[in-house]
């Protein structure tokens, strides 16, 4: 009796255990590829200190991906050959964890010397006195493209050097268009209306295998295009440049397009918003068109393995001149306010931005080079994907809109706040009007505006 | 408390001989240094900071009770409390029940016990890890394992993402937590081994079946262990962070449906740069967890049976 019991128990255990193991193996989980700081390289560099000049160690922190980390290490090694006394210690993280890492270091009085900065957080750090005035250390900006110097100012002071320039783009996955048997539309004449029709047509052809387009309701870069085309701005120098009534049609547009079968359903869209580029819809060939910043073209193309075309976002009027696009500083370089070696920091930033040899290695991965001479020098050496980006950037030069500003402190939270509202719209829990009201109210509260 | 007791003991020892005392302190020094530097000092610091406005990048300024007053009108605080309480009150009993059930099944002296014990303990080793939470995204995501299998039977849309639906996102994290029942299971197993066999033999002679034996012998004698597990698991569940952070990508979304209390504290402190407010939130959590534990201890005298 007891024996048979324990046999049964053994069998039961076996079954349960196998079930657990199967669960563990199911699903194609990929290990999170934490970007490893290249400690090997920096130790090697520490050994080779020059006898001639004072040995200096600078800390350089950036966010990025594997491609960027490898390229950056290459240029650091290049710098080492001409500046043997300078050791660059590197730290990297992905975008989300980067800001927690940086804020903790700065708060702990352990700020890095060279800091990769984003416009979302520039005001935050500049207003707290955490960054160095780059003009006071004499940064050479003489060959920079128009507007790129001023893009790094906060309250008139140059706290950030534009490291690269990009623009908001729509990326078309040619393989999905082919499968759906739909022709890629002319991006100089398409409208939001024709865009929606196209999305529905593609999704219908996909039969569940792929969707029409990415749902951009909660993507703040995309909603910024819409706002500008309405004559509003996302941020101005004294707050926000739009009202709930300005953003409400954007919420309505995407909710309707989803309901009519032009984008993935609500929960799939919400999940996709927090998925890394290489695993998201666009990178896995599951939508025909998605939104990106132009310097991400390479990443998307590598992930999808397909030919990716760069398109202008649609307009209201069908005239590309009404696109109100803008060149954005894809990222900046800032200096920690308490750096011990401002002169060395200045020289290294100038090397990264103004040196053609450095530019040839970096390509357009961080955006199109800020320095026009570098841009000119590297253009012939670039591969097809990089050339495509530069050509697109040149082609929209006459269609740019004006205005806008880096957000005031707290504005960096805008997309998070927007998604709390738009997720609820997609799920049908909030109507677009209430959601728009909530978004604007919470954003103003976060930025300390009344 | 235990630290104070230990210090008191040390003082008694010192009456017997100062030399012994000194040796003891030398051996204790690493632990004491850890307690003071890593636990006590930050604890005091956060209490002080909770009365300040501390935008992280700038020095803190004293603002009295402002933070604590603000908590009462904070909608997201109430939301995070609701999420966390739901999580604690649902997942802890489920997890303990599963742990006890498996422990009882394992406690039968079957072949390969060590193997099965390890297999069932495995999820607990990995459960709070980032890798498993990533896996959870795949299993319960759009086109994930669960949706695909359910779709085969026509029960769900394969595009349905259970982690991105506020109605089910918390459930998936509760499942993840229940799945990591290993450590209470091991403690239950140890407790079961302590129950003398003669009780069961006597009951069997009297004609009690397995079920009666379980309810009338195992359960009462196991209550101290159940109580211990309950207290520890409730405290642990209140502090859950990693799972929600990874599954929701740090947002607590969708629509704050997985905004765990500690995730909210973290967001306020490190994402929104309000370290003073975050400290105040953390101390409110200390009070809440303390209250739960006190209530637990109060009611324990009605159901925990010590077989002295």
XYZ file of C-alpha atoms in Angstrom:
758
model
C 0.000 0.000 0.000
C 2.660 2.405 1.079
C 4.906 1.275 -1.763
C 2.333 1.929 -4.428
C 1.679 5.307 -2.891
C 5.261 6.360 -3.121
C 5.457 5.083 -6.701
C 2.491 7.223 -7.585
C 4.115 10.145 -5.823
C 7.337 9.562 -7.744
C 5.468 9.558 -11.032
C 3.601 12.694 -10.042
C 6.818 14.442 -9.078
C 8.389 13.419 -12.343
C 5.508 14.879 -14.285
C 5.515 18.130 -12.385
C 9.259 18.464 -12.614
C 9.226 17.835 -16.341
C 6.501 20.436 -16.684
C 8.601 22.976 -14.897
C 11.610 22.197 -17.061
C 9.518 22.499 -20.207
C 8.272 25.882 -19.105
C 11.846 26.903 -18.573
C 12.796 25.843 -22.091
C 9.695 27.166 -23.859
C 9.693 30.518 -25.553
C 12.722 31.847 -27.330
C 14.235 33.747 -24.447
C 17.356 35.556 -25.351
C 19.731 36.531 -22.595
C 19.815 40.258 -22.080
C 23.038 41.310 -23.664
C 24.324 43.639 -21.030
C 26.818 45.902 -22.623
C 30.094 44.956 -21.085
C 32.437 47.804 -20.367
C 35.652 47.128 -22.133
C 37.731 46.736 -19.015
C 40.367 44.751 -20.849
C 41.160 47.641 -23.134
C 41.364 50.184 -20.338
C 43.716 48.028 -18.265
C 45.940 47.639 -21.283
C 45.898 51.397 -21.693
C 46.762 52.012 -18.064
C 50.030 50.148 -18.497
C 51.192 52.283 -21.390
C 51.622 55.637 -19.707
C 53.878 58.128 -21.325
C 56.984 59.298 -19.569
C 56.864 62.674 -21.294
C 53.503 64.107 -20.207
C 51.598 63.871 -16.980
C 49.496 60.700 -16.964
C 45.799 61.591 -17.024
C 42.814 59.330 -16.601
C 39.462 60.471 -17.981
C 36.153 58.693 -17.478
C 33.813 58.564 -20.461
C 30.271 57.241 -20.060
C 27.749 56.607 -22.846
C 24.637 54.619 -23.612
C 24.420 52.456 -26.673
C 24.439 49.075 -28.271
C 27.133 46.541 -29.167
C 27.897 48.214 -32.496
C 28.365 51.602 -30.846
C 30.495 50.202 -28.042
C 32.856 48.528 -30.505
C 33.176 51.650 -32.694
C 33.769 53.889 -29.686
C 36.468 51.608 -28.357
C 38.163 51.796 -31.771
C 38.324 55.585 -31.690
C 39.556 55.530 -28.097
C 42.363 53.208 -29.167
C 43.122 55.598 -32.017
C 43.282 58.529 -29.588
C 45.704 56.552 -27.460
C 48.232 56.390 -30.291
C 48.593 60.178 -30.369
C 47.996 60.821 -26.654
C 49.872 58.032 -24.871
C 49.644 59.806 -21.513
C 45.836 59.839 -21.517
C 43.851 56.864 -20.382
C 40.153 56.795 -21.190
C 38.138 54.670 -18.804
C 34.825 53.649 -20.334
C 31.421 52.844 -18.904
C 28.360 51.908 -20.911
C 24.727 51.056 -20.298
C 21.517 50.845 -22.258
C 19.439 54.006 -22.463
C 17.016 53.257 -19.627
C 19.567 52.199 -17.012
C 22.065 54.826 -18.166
C 20.180 57.667 -16.513
C 19.926 55.904 -13.186
C 23.622 55.119 -13.294
C 24.552 58.679 -14.208
C 22.284 60.351 -11.649
C 23.656 58.159 -8.873
C 27.232 58.942 -9.849
C 26.624 62.680 -10.107
C 24.713 62.739 -6.820
C 27.538 60.833 -5.158
C 30.078 63.436 -6.292
C 31.608 60.871 -8.632
C 30.605 62.366 -11.979
C 32.394 61.114 -15.094
C 34.594 63.612 -16.994
C 32.881 63.129 -20.352
C 29.157 62.438 -20.368
C 27.019 61.467 -23.339
C 23.892 63.585 -22.890
C 20.380 63.592 -24.324
C 18.110 66.580 -24.855
C 15.548 65.033 -22.511
C 17.869 65.431 -19.534
C 20.080 68.341 -20.590
C 18.103 70.947 -18.642
C 17.915 68.671 -15.616
C 21.690 68.417 -15.317
C 22.557 71.898 -16.578
C 20.173 73.636 -14.178
C 21.693 71.783 -11.212
C 25.208 72.929 -12.077
C 26.405 69.436 -12.921
C 27.845 70.365 -16.325
C 30.766 72.501 -17.450
C 30.348 75.578 -19.675
C 32.050 74.366 -22.852
C 32.674 77.871 -24.200
C 34.592 78.766 -21.060
C 37.102 76.031 -21.868
C 37.303 77.186 -25.482
C 35.716 74.324 -27.380
C 36.315 74.722 -31.120
C 32.939 74.786 -32.867
C 33.964 76.749 -35.960
C 33.120 74.115 -38.594
C 29.883 72.873 -37.134
C 26.670 72.738 -39.150
C 24.204 75.578 -38.700
C 22.168 75.350 -35.532
C 24.164 72.535 -33.977
C 25.983 74.789 -31.513
C 22.852 76.503 -30.222
C 21.097 73.140 -29.867
C 23.379 72.501 -26.901
C 22.522 75.673 -25.018
C 20.473 75.918 -21.874
C 19.730 79.409 -20.568
C 22.218 80.734 -23.114
C 25.162 78.674 -21.874
C 26.737 75.942 -23.981
C 26.518 72.884 -21.746
C 26.454 70.254 -24.459
C 28.249 69.657 -27.747
C 26.135 68.127 -30.494
C 27.782 64.772 -31.201
C 25.681 63.916 -34.234
C 22.569 65.045 -36.042
C 19.517 62.993 -36.913
C 15.927 63.469 -37.966
C 12.641 61.721 -37.297
C 11.933 59.254 -40.089
C 9.490 56.577 -41.112
C 11.236 53.359 -42.066
C 9.681 51.060 -44.667
C 10.417 47.356 -44.636
C 10.501 46.480 -48.350
C 10.001 42.751 -47.755
C 6.645 43.318 -46.048
C 5.503 45.603 -48.875
C 6.459 42.904 -51.380
C 4.629 40.180 -49.479
C 1.506 42.314 -49.254
C 1.764 43.239 -52.923
C 1.494 46.923 -52.087
C 3.651 49.549 -53.728
C 5.753 51.759 -51.510
C 4.012 55.159 -51.626
C 5.635 58.440 -52.627
C 6.706 60.070 -49.361
C 6.677 63.573 -50.806
C 2.933 63.509 -51.446
C 1.392 61.117 -48.941
C -0.976 62.281 -46.215
C -1.952 60.837 -42.842
C -5.179 59.781 -44.505
C -3.541 57.869 -47.375
C -1.085 56.448 -44.864
C -3.977 54.967 -42.863
C -5.556 53.478 -46.003
C -2.247 51.882 -46.932
C -1.845 50.451 -43.422
C -5.258 48.768 -43.556
C -4.578 47.370 -47.016
C -1.280 45.809 -45.912
C -2.671 44.386 -42.698
C -5.574 42.795 -44.550
C -3.104 41.135 -46.925
C -1.036 39.879 -43.989
C -3.715 37.644 -42.515
C -2.192 37.939 -39.042
C 1.394 37.230 -40.123
C 2.239 40.913 -40.085
C 0.500 44.183 -39.263
C 0.051 47.325 -41.306
C 2.118 49.894 -39.450
C 3.494 50.458 -35.974
C 0.978 52.193 -33.717
C 2.724 55.446 -32.777
C 0.164 56.821 -30.328
C 2.625 56.638 -27.413
C 5.840 57.498 -29.261
C 6.690 61.063 -28.334
C 9.040 61.692 -31.279
C 6.223 60.834 -33.672
C 3.585 62.858 -31.844
C 5.990 65.795 -31.945
C 5.836 65.688 -35.770
C 2.053 65.860 -35.580
C 2.105 68.762 -33.130
C 4.506 70.743 -35.306
C 2.363 70.153 -38.364
C -0.572 71.616 -36.396
C 1.457 74.728 -35.663
C 2.156 73.698 -32.070
C 5.417 72.683 -30.371
C 6.188 69.915 -27.933
C 8.425 72.037 -25.727
C 9.232 75.718 -25.608
C 11.831 77.578 -23.587
C 9.281 78.256 -20.849
C 7.285 75.046 -20.767
C 5.169 73.060 -23.151
C 3.890 74.325 -26.475
C 0.657 72.402 -26.912
C -2.726 71.935 -25.320
C -4.888 68.876 -24.741
C -6.924 69.920 -27.777
C -3.767 69.808 -29.945
C -2.811 66.260 -28.995
C -6.307 64.772 -28.786
C -6.659 64.246 -32.591
C -3.402 62.271 -32.522
C -4.858 59.904 -29.928
C -8.077 59.627 -31.940
C -6.220 58.943 -35.193
C -4.331 55.922 -33.840
C -7.202 54.531 -31.828
C -9.348 54.612 -34.939
C -6.615 53.113 -37.141
C -6.200 50.271 -34.647
C -9.939 49.643 -34.477
C -10.160 49.599 -38.269
C -7.359 47.056 -38.575
C -4.304 49.077 -39.566
C -2.095 48.350 -36.563
C -1.493 45.543 -34.079
C -4.139 45.107 -31.355
C -3.828 47.014 -28.074
C -1.854 44.637 -25.877
C 0.575 43.667 -28.656
C 1.221 47.364 -29.330
C 1.747 48.162 -25.663
C 4.239 45.330 -25.315
C 6.033 46.389 -28.498
C 6.578 49.893 -27.090
C 8.845 48.508 -24.377
C 10.690 46.024 -26.595
C 14.253 46.621 -27.820
C 14.706 47.687 -31.456
C 16.061 44.336 -32.610
C 13.082 42.410 -31.226
C 10.334 44.911 -31.946
C 7.882 44.723 -34.875
C 9.984 46.687 -37.340
C 13.184 44.734 -36.682
C 11.400 41.380 -36.910
C 9.581 42.115 -40.188
C 6.136 42.259 -38.619
C 5.100 45.738 -39.752
C 5.518 47.531 -43.057
C 6.352 50.925 -41.558
C 7.620 52.134 -38.228
C 8.997 55.300 -36.658
C 12.672 55.745 -35.852
C 15.438 58.295 -35.589
C 17.571 58.327 -38.716
C 20.714 57.055 -36.977
C 18.860 53.846 -36.059
C 18.532 52.781 -39.703
C 21.590 50.548 -39.442
C 20.306 48.830 -36.302
C 16.895 48.156 -37.876
C 18.416 46.959 -41.133
C 20.750 44.563 -39.310
C 17.959 43.206 -37.122
C 15.477 42.643 -39.944
C 17.984 41.453 -42.547
C 15.835 43.248 -45.116
C 16.224 46.308 -47.260
C 14.967 49.279 -45.236
C 13.945 52.508 -46.941
C 13.995 55.917 -45.263
C 10.797 57.895 -45.800
C 9.524 61.312 -44.797
C 6.670 61.163 -42.296
C 3.246 61.928 -43.840
C 1.738 65.422 -43.777
C -1.762 66.847 -43.514
C -1.622 68.460 -46.936
C 0.278 65.993 -49.106
C 3.046 68.512 -49.575
C 6.448 67.592 -48.143
C 7.157 71.285 -47.519
C 4.497 71.144 -44.773
C 6.323 68.322 -43.007
C 7.838 70.646 -40.380
C 10.668 68.194 -39.790
C 13.681 69.148 -37.774
C 17.293 68.213 -37.265
C 17.760 66.893 -33.783
C 20.990 66.533 -31.886
C 20.931 62.768 -31.728
C 23.066 63.038 -28.636
C 25.476 65.406 -26.985
C 28.805 65.321 -25.245
C 28.967 67.174 -21.941
C 31.719 67.586 -19.401
C 31.312 66.951 -15.696
C 31.440 70.288 -13.844
C 34.020 68.995 -11.389
C 36.459 67.448 -13.853
C 40.085 67.836 -12.808
C 41.309 68.092 -16.400
C 39.111 70.545 -18.372
C 41.838 71.010 -20.997
C 42.171 67.264 -21.652
C 38.377 66.909 -21.713
C 38.134 69.693 -24.276
C 40.744 68.051 -26.501
C 39.042 64.680 -26.331
C 35.614 66.128 -27.175
C 37.182 68.011 -30.087
C 38.784 64.764 -31.267
C 35.454 62.929 -31.149
C 33.572 65.646 -33.047
C 36.144 67.452 -35.215
C 38.641 64.755 -36.231
C 38.032 63.233 -39.706
C 39.823 59.967 -38.852
C 37.596 59.542 -35.829
C 34.538 60.436 -37.920
C 35.460 57.826 -40.518
C 35.246 55.119 -37.851
C 32.066 56.362 -36.172
C 30.171 56.825 -39.461
C 26.551 57.840 -38.876
C 25.913 55.456 -36.005
C 25.547 58.404 -33.612
C 23.936 60.548 -36.286
C 25.376 62.510 -39.202
C 28.650 64.199 -38.113
C 28.178 67.652 -36.595
C 31.318 69.023 -38.171
C 30.822 69.867 -41.865
C 34.470 69.203 -42.735
C 34.230 65.782 -41.118
C 30.970 65.156 -42.958
C 32.641 66.019 -46.256
C 35.755 63.980 -45.544
C 33.960 60.820 -44.505
C 31.144 60.855 -47.072
C 33.082 59.010 -49.839
C 34.210 56.273 -47.444
C 30.783 55.393 -46.088
C 28.920 52.204 -46.905
C 25.539 52.105 -48.619
C 23.445 52.286 -45.430
C 25.359 55.270 -44.056
C 25.222 57.017 -47.426
C 21.457 56.529 -47.507
C 21.144 58.327 -44.186
C 23.268 61.286 -45.292
C 21.382 61.580 -48.579
C 18.063 61.620 -46.745
C 19.263 64.260 -44.308
C 20.366 66.445 -47.230
C 17.106 65.922 -49.092
C 14.951 67.351 -46.288
C 17.167 70.401 -45.763
C 14.637 72.720 -47.435
C 11.591 71.294 -45.664
C 12.541 71.962 -42.064
C 10.224 73.663 -39.639
C 11.295 76.071 -36.945
C 10.915 76.585 -33.225
C 10.905 74.288 -30.262
C 13.388 73.917 -27.453
C 14.977 71.340 -25.212
C 12.530 70.480 -22.429
C 12.769 72.084 -19.010
C 13.603 69.794 -16.073
C 10.981 67.072 -15.729
C 10.225 67.103 -19.468
C 12.292 63.945 -19.836
C 9.353 62.095 -18.304
C 7.035 63.175 -21.108
C 6.937 59.882 -22.998
C 6.315 57.862 -19.831
C 3.425 60.140 -18.897
C 2.087 60.066 -22.452
C 2.040 56.254 -22.410
C 0.099 56.071 -19.175
C -2.596 57.967 -21.058
C -2.291 56.349 -24.499
C -2.126 52.763 -23.201
C -5.464 53.435 -21.554
C -6.829 54.818 -24.839
C -5.729 51.741 -26.771
C -7.272 49.460 -24.165
C -10.514 51.422 -24.287
C -10.282 52.480 -20.640
C -10.050 56.207 -21.401
C -11.525 58.209 -24.257
C -9.023 60.308 -26.226
C -10.287 63.615 -24.801
C -9.897 62.555 -21.162
C -6.535 60.950 -21.910
C -5.237 64.111 -23.609
C -6.369 66.138 -20.597
C -4.635 63.717 -18.210
C -1.422 63.731 -20.264
C -1.127 67.522 -20.303
C -2.051 67.909 -16.627
C 0.432 65.295 -15.422
C 3.211 66.583 -17.688
C 2.758 70.116 -16.396
C 2.828 68.855 -12.812
C 6.022 66.917 -13.468
C 7.664 70.015 -14.957
C 6.452 72.214 -12.131
C 4.274 74.349 -14.431
C 0.898 75.612 -13.420
C 16.626 43.411 17.842
C 18.889 40.412 17.474
C 21.879 42.673 17.255
C 20.955 44.260 20.590
C 20.543 40.864 22.182
C 23.905 39.816 20.968
C 25.469 42.952 22.348
C 23.776 42.302 25.695
C 25.187 38.802 25.711
C 28.597 40.160 24.997
C 28.335 42.467 27.973
C 27.612 39.528 30.240
C 30.621 37.737 28.880
C 32.748 40.772 29.613
C 32.047 40.433 33.315
C 33.868 37.154 33.201
C 36.915 38.442 31.444
C 37.861 41.402 29.345
C 40.141 39.327 27.161
C 37.325 37.151 25.905
C 35.351 40.267 25.186
C 38.080 41.728 23.032
C 38.474 38.543 21.012
C 34.765 38.387 20.421
C 34.692 41.948 19.161
C 37.559 41.281 16.780
C 35.666 38.370 15.302
C 32.473 40.385 15.170
C 34.138 43.454 13.693
C 33.467 42.668 10.016
C 29.798 42.015 10.745
C 29.491 45.109 12.930
C 31.167 47.243 10.276
C 28.715 45.887 7.722
C 25.768 46.569 10.016
C 26.793 50.129 10.719
C 28.043 51.138 7.265
C 25.731 49.213 4.963
C 22.523 48.957 6.972
C 22.304 51.347 9.917
C 23.902 54.443 8.403
C 21.837 54.463 5.179
C 18.765 53.744 7.299
C 19.363 56.826 9.414
C 20.306 58.847 6.336
C 17.073 57.948 4.548
C 15.060 58.874 7.630
C 16.733 62.281 7.674
C 16.319 62.697 3.909
C 12.624 61.907 4.187
C 12.214 65.332 5.818
C 13.987 67.120 2.981
C 13.507 68.221 -0.578
C 16.372 66.411 -2.309
C 16.474 66.699 -6.116
C 19.415 64.270 -6.184
C 21.739 66.489 -8.203
C 21.508 69.348 -5.720
C 21.994 69.397 -1.959
C 18.948 68.499 0.156
C 16.977 71.253 1.911
C 14.866 70.652 4.995
C 11.115 70.798 4.339
C 9.616 69.266 7.466
C 6.633 67.010 6.976
C 5.880 68.157 3.417
C 6.785 64.797 1.872
C 4.577 62.857 4.248
C 1.676 65.236 3.698
C 2.081 64.943 -0.068
C 1.873 61.145 0.100
C -1.755 61.335 1.211
C -2.837 63.151 -1.936
C -0.652 61.108 -4.287
C -2.839 59.045 -6.610
C 0.039 56.881 -7.819
C 0.999 56.104 -4.223
C -2.506 54.747 -3.619
C -2.332 52.799 -6.859
C 1.022 51.263 -5.952
C -0.251 50.348 -2.506
C -3.277 48.647 -4.035
C -1.131 46.706 -6.504
C 1.278 45.619 -3.787
C -1.432 44.601 -1.310
C -3.194 42.557 -3.980
C 0.072 40.903 -4.813
C 0.945 40.137 -1.184
C -2.506 38.896 -0.199
C -2.960 36.675 -3.265
C 0.492 35.347 -3.965
C 1.650 34.563 -0.413
C -1.129 32.083 0.528
C -0.949 30.458 -2.922
C 2.787 30.118 -2.753
C 2.751 28.684 0.773
C -0.013 26.215 -0.086
C 1.934 24.974 -3.099
C 5.166 24.799 -1.081
C 3.445 22.788 1.648
C 1.765 20.436 -0.812
C 5.013 19.671 -2.596
C 6.879 19.345 0.706
C 4.345 16.787 1.974
C 4.621 14.821 -1.287
C 8.402 14.908 -1.103
C 8.440 13.853 2.538
C 7.670 10.223 1.796
C 11.164 8.860 1.549
C 10.869 8.215 -2.148
C 13.788 7.366 -4.396
C 15.707 10.276 -5.847
C 14.403 12.708 -3.240
C 17.494 14.892 -3.446
C 17.000 15.194 -7.193
C 13.363 16.275 -6.988
C 14.087 18.609 -4.106
C 16.738 20.313 -6.234
C 14.460 20.509 -9.264
C 11.704 22.179 -7.257
C 14.139 24.493 -5.578
C 15.630 25.564 -8.892
C 12.971 28.205 -9.744
C 13.657 29.921 -6.420
C 17.303 30.282 -7.271
C 16.443 31.851 -10.598
C 13.031 33.313 -9.843
C 14.087 36.755 -8.772
C 16.682 36.903 -11.515
C 16.469 39.127 -14.526
C 16.778 36.157 -16.869
C 13.563 34.554 -15.627
C 11.648 37.809 -15.757
C 12.853 38.190 -19.363
C 11.640 34.657 -19.999
C 8.276 35.651 -18.538
C 7.981 38.355 -21.179
C 8.425 35.672 -23.833
C 6.064 33.153 -22.262
C 3.215 35.593 -21.631
C 3.975 38.052 -24.426
C 2.256 38.586 -27.752
C 2.816 35.469 -29.895
C 4.355 33.952 -26.758
C 4.065 30.398 -25.499
C 0.784 30.851 -23.627
C -1.014 32.811 -26.338
C 0.152 30.444 -29.066
C -0.950 27.321 -27.207
C -4.311 28.831 -26.222
C -4.817 29.968 -29.805
C -4.404 26.361 -30.987
C -7.539 25.552 -28.991
C -9.268 28.705 -30.115
C -9.178 30.153 -26.598
C -7.205 33.318 -27.267
C -5.931 35.600 -29.963
C -2.271 34.693 -30.623
C -1.459 38.419 -30.631
C -2.782 38.786 -27.076
C -0.051 39.904 -24.681
C -0.857 38.936 -21.101
C 1.864 41.161 -19.694
C 0.609 44.221 -21.591
C -3.011 43.840 -20.507
C -3.704 45.580 -17.194
C -6.309 42.917 -16.389
C -3.758 40.099 -16.469
C -0.320 41.673 -16.083
C -0.314 41.411 -12.297
C -1.560 37.819 -12.512
C 1.477 36.831 -14.571
C 3.791 38.293 -11.944
C 1.845 36.540 -9.169
C 2.304 33.270 -11.089
C 6.012 33.967 -11.341
C 6.148 34.503 -7.592
C 4.112 31.400 -6.761
C 6.371 29.365 -9.029
C 9.351 30.255 -6.832
C 8.052 28.264 -3.872
C 11.406 26.544 -3.229
C 12.636 28.245 -0.091
C 9.429 27.886 1.961
C 9.239 24.303 0.626
C 12.671 23.452 1.996
C 11.727 24.960 5.361
C 8.454 22.995 5.368
C 10.404 19.810 4.592
C 12.680 20.433 7.548
C 9.629 21.069 9.723
C 7.929 17.865 8.556
C 11.016 15.871 9.473
C 10.720 17.144 13.044
C 7.316 15.562 13.598
C 7.834 12.263 15.478
C 6.706 9.175 13.529
C 5.089 7.715 16.651
C 2.211 10.165 16.402
C 1.335 8.838 12.977
C 1.767 5.238 14.085
C -0.517 5.752 17.036
C -3.093 7.457 14.825
C -2.911 4.656 12.264
C -3.543 2.109 15.008
C -6.613 4.116 15.995
C -7.782 3.929 12.392
C -7.099 7.478 11.220
C -6.649 7.785 7.467
C -3.936 9.873 5.792
C -6.182 12.882 5.454
C -7.154 12.878 9.119
C -3.523 12.391 10.064
C -2.563 15.393 7.978
C -5.175 17.689 9.509
C -4.834 16.492 13.084
C -1.120 15.788 13.377
C 0.860 17.387 10.584
C -0.910 20.739 10.439
C -0.961 21.536 14.170
C 2.649 20.497 14.664
C 3.709 22.426 11.600
C 2.030 25.708 12.582
C 5.238 27.295 13.959
C 6.923 26.653 10.615
C 3.899 27.918 8.691
C 3.931 31.031 10.847
C 7.611 31.605 10.187
C 7.158 31.182 6.439
C 4.108 33.439 6.448
C 5.930 36.275 8.189
C 9.009 35.979 6.003
C 7.127 35.637 2.723
C 4.836 38.577 3.450
C 7.806 40.800 4.197
C 9.545 39.529 1.070
C 6.485 40.039 -1.112
C 6.120 43.651 0.031
C 9.634 44.309 -1.192
C 9.224 42.699 -4.646
C 10.949 44.699 -7.290
C 12.918 42.818 -9.948
C 10.032 40.938 -11.562
C 7.851 43.973 -12.078
C 10.816 46.070 -13.145
C 11.880 43.684 -15.887
C 8.451 42.535 -17.037
C 7.196 46.115 -17.405
C 10.571 47.485 -18.483
C 10.805 49.674 -15.401
C 7.538 51.521 -15.982
C 5.136 49.606 -13.751
C 2.864 49.602 -16.770
C 0.616 49.109 -18.571
C -1.358 51.943 -16.975
C 0.394 51.390 -13.608
C -1.098 47.903 -13.262
C 2.237 46.484 -12.048
C 3.395 49.566 -10.166
C 4.804 47.768 -7.134
C 5.518 49.894 -4.113
C 9.275 49.486 -4.265
C 9.209 50.151 -7.997
C 7.393 53.416 -7.305
C 9.944 54.340 -4.631
C 12.685 53.633 -7.144
C 11.002 55.696 -9.876
C 10.572 58.684 -7.585
C 14.155 58.504 -6.355
C 16.236 57.567 -9.350
C 14.099 58.410 -12.379
C 12.248 61.521 -11.232
C 15.072 62.702 -8.963
C 12.934 63.142 -5.840
C 15.076 61.366 -3.314
C 13.473 63.071 -0.319
C 9.993 62.001 -1.342
C 11.257 58.501 -2.172
C 12.765 58.240 1.316
C 9.471 59.239 2.883
C 7.678 56.611 0.779
C 10.207 54.012 1.911
C 9.537 54.832 5.566
C 5.814 54.578 5.047
C 6.457 51.085 3.684
C 8.468 50.252 6.799
C 5.467 51.237 8.919
C 3.063 49.212 6.750
C 5.230 46.082 6.802
C 5.771 46.543 10.534
C 2.009 46.767 11.074
C 1.404 43.623 9.026
C 4.022 41.732 11.008
C 2.621 42.956 14.319
C -0.883 41.828 13.330
C 0.579 38.500 12.281
C 2.228 38.051 15.655
C -0.905 39.123 17.492
C -3.089 36.537 15.767
C -0.424 33.841 15.979
C -1.333 33.023 19.554
C -4.740 31.848 18.349
C -3.498 29.357 15.793
C 0.203 28.602 16.243
C 0.788 25.561 18.408
C 4.120 25.029 20.120
C 4.609 21.391 21.088
C 6.817 21.951 24.134
